[in-house]
Coordinates of C-alpha atoms and ligand atoms in Angstrom, one line a residue:
X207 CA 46.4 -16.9 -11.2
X208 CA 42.9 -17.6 -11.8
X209 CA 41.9 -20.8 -13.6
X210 CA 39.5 -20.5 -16.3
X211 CA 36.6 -22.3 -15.1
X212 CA 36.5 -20.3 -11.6
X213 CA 36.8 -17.4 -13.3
X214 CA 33.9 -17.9 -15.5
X215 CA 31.8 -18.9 -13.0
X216 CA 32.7 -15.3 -10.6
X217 CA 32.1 -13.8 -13.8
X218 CA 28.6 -15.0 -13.8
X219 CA 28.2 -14.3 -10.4
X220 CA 29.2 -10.4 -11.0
X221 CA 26.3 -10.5 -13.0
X222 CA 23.9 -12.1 -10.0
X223 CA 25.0 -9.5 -7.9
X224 CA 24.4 -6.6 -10.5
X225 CA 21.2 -7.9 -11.3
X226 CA 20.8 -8.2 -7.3
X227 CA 21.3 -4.6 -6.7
X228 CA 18.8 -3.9 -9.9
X229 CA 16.1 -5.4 -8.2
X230 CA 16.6 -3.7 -4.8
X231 CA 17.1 -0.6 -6.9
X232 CA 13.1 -1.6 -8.8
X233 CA 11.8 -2.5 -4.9
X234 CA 13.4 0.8 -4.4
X235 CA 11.8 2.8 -6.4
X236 CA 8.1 1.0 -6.1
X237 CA 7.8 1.8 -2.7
X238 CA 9.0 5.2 -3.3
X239 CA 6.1 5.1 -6.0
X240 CA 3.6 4.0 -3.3
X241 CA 4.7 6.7 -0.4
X242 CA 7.1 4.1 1.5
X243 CA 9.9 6.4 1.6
X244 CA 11.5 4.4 5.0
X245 CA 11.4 0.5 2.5
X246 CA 12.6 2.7 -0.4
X247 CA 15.5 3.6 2.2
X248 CA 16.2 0.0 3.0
X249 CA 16.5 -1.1 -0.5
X250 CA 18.1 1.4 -1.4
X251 CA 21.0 1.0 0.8
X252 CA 20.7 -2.7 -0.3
X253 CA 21.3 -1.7 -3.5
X254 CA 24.9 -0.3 -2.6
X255 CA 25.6 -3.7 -0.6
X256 CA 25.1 -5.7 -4.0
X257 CA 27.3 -3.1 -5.9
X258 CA 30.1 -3.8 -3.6
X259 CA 29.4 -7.5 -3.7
X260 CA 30.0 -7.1 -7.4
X261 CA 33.1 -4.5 -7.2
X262 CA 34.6 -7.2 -4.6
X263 CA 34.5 -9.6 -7.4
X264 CA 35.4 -7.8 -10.1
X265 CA 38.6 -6.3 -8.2
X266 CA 39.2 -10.4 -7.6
X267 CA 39.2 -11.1 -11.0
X268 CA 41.4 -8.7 -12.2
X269 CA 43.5 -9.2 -9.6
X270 CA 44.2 -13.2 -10.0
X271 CA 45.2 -11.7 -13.8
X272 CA 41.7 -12.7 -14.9
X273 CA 39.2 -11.2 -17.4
X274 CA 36.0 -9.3 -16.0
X275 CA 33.4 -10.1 -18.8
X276 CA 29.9 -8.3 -18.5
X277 CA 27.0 -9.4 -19.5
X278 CA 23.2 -8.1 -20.1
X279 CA 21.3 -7.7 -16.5
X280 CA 18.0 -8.9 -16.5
X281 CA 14.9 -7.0 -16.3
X282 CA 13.7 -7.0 -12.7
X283 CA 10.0 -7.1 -12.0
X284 CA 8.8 -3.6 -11.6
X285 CA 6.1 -3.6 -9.2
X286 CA 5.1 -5.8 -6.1
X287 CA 2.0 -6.3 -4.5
X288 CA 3.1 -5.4 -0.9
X289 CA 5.7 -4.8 1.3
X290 CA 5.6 -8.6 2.5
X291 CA 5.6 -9.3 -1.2
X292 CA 9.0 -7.1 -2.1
X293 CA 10.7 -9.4 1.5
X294 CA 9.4 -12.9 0.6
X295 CA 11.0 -12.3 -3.0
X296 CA 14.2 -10.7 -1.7
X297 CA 14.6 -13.9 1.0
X298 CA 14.3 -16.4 -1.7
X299 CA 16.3 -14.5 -4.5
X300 CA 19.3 -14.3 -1.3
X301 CA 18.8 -18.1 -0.7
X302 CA 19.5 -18.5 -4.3
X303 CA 22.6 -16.3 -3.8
X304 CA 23.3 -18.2 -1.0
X305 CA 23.4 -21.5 -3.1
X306 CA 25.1 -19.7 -5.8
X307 CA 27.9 -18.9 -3.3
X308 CA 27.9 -22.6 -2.4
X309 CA 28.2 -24.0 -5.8
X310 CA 31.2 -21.3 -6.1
X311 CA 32.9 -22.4 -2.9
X312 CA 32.6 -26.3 -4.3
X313 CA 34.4 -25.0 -7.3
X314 CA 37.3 -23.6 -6.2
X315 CA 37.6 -26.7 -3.4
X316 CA 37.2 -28.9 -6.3
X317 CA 40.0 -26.5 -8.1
X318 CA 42.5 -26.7 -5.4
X319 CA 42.1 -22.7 -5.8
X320 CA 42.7 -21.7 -2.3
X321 CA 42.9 -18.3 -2.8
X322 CA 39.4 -18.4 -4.1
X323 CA 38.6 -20.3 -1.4
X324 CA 39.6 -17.8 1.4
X325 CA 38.1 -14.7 -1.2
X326 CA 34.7 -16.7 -1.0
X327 CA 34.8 -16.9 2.7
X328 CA 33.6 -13.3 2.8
X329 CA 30.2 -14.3 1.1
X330 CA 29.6 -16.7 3.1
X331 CA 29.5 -15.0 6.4
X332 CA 28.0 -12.4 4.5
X333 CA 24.9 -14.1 2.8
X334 CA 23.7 -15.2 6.5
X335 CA 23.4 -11.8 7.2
X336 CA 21.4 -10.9 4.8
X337 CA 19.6 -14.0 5.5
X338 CA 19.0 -13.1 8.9
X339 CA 17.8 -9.8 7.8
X340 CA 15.2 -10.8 5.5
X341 CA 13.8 -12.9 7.8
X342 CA 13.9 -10.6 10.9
X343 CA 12.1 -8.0 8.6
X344 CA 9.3 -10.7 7.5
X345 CA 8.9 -11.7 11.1
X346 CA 7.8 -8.1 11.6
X347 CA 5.6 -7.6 8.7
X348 CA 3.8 -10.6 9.9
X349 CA 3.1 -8.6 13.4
X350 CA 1.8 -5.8 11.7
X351 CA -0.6 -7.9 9.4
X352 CA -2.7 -5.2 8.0
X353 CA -2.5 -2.8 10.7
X354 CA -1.2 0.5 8.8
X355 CA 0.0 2.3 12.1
X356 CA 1.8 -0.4 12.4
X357 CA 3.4 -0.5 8.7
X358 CA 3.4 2.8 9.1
X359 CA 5.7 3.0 12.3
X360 CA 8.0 0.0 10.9
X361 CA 8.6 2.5 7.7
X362 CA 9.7 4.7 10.3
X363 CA 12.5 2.2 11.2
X364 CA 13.5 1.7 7.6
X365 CA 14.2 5.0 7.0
X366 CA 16.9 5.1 9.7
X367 CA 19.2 2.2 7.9
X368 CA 22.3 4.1 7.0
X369 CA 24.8 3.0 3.9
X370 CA 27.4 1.3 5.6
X371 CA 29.7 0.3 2.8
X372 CA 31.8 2.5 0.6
X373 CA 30.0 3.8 -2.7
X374 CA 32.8 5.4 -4.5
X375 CA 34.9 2.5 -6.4
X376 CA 37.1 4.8 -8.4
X377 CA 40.3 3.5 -6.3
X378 CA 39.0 -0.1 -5.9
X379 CA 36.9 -1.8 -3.3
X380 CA 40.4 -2.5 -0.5
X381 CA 40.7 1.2 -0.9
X382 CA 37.8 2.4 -0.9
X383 CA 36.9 0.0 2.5
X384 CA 39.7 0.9 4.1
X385 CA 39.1 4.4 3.6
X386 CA 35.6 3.7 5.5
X387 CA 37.7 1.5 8.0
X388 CA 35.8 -1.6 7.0
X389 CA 39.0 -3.6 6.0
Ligands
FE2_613 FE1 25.1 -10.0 -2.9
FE2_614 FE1 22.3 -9.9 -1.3

């Protein structure tokens, strides 16, 4: 059972990850806008990660015998300068995930809610990915510079990131990832 002030707080976090996947969906569709099909692939696929970061939740929530309450996703910005604009912005909205994620984890310690605990383990490992992946993507930006062959070619690689998690959530998340063999 799921005490009321954890599961406000997941509740509010559904709604950072939904708003999450809205602005990978906007980055999305910008550089789709501005002929970077392989960055509109990336973020894209991003966008499915943060719906299943939300699903994960809201499965939890019902679950524990709690109440999923949904609230108004912010606007996301609609266009970005540049590529290294669209990565900077995604690295510091994750760290603020990541600190979110924190502040959850603190929460259910301060709780005693050790199922929460061991359900918020997943996030963790999981923001440093993303993390990592922000930053290895920056790193890589910052070697191209303003050489377009060179933003051209990492495009390329972009467009070869493949949607690793489940996208159909009619069954619920466990279902649907072990369907895809991911749990
Ligand atoms: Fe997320
Ligand atoms: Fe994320």
């Amino acid at each position: 059972m799921l005490g009321k002030k954890m599961e406000t707080a997941i509740n509010e976090q559904i709604n950072r990850e939904m708003y999450s996947a809205y602005l990978y969906m906007s980055m999305s569709a910008d550089s789709t806008f501005k002929g970077l099909k392989g960055f509109a692939n990336w973020f894209m696929v991003q966008y499915h990660e943060e719906m299943l970061h939300a699903m994960k939740m809201f499965e939890y929530v019902s679950r524990q015998g709690g109440k999923v309450v949904l609230k108004a996703i912010a606007e996301p910005p609609q266009t970005f300068e540049s590529p290294m604009d669209m990565f900077q912005k995604t690295l510091k909205h994750e760290q603020f995930v990541t600190q979110c994620i924190n502040d959850l984890l603190n929460l259910a310690v301060q709780e005693k809610d050790h199922a929460s605990q061991a359900f918020l383990q997943w996030y963790v490992t999981e923001q440093i990915e993303e993390e990592e992946n922000d930053n290895d993507i920056i790193a890589q930006l910052k070697l191209v510079g303003a050489d377009t062959a060179g933003l051209f070619m990492l495009d390329k690689e972009l467009a070869t990131r493949l949607l690793t998690v489940p996208s159909d959530f009619s069954k619920g998340v466990e279902a649907a990832m072990k369907a895809m063999g991911k749990a």
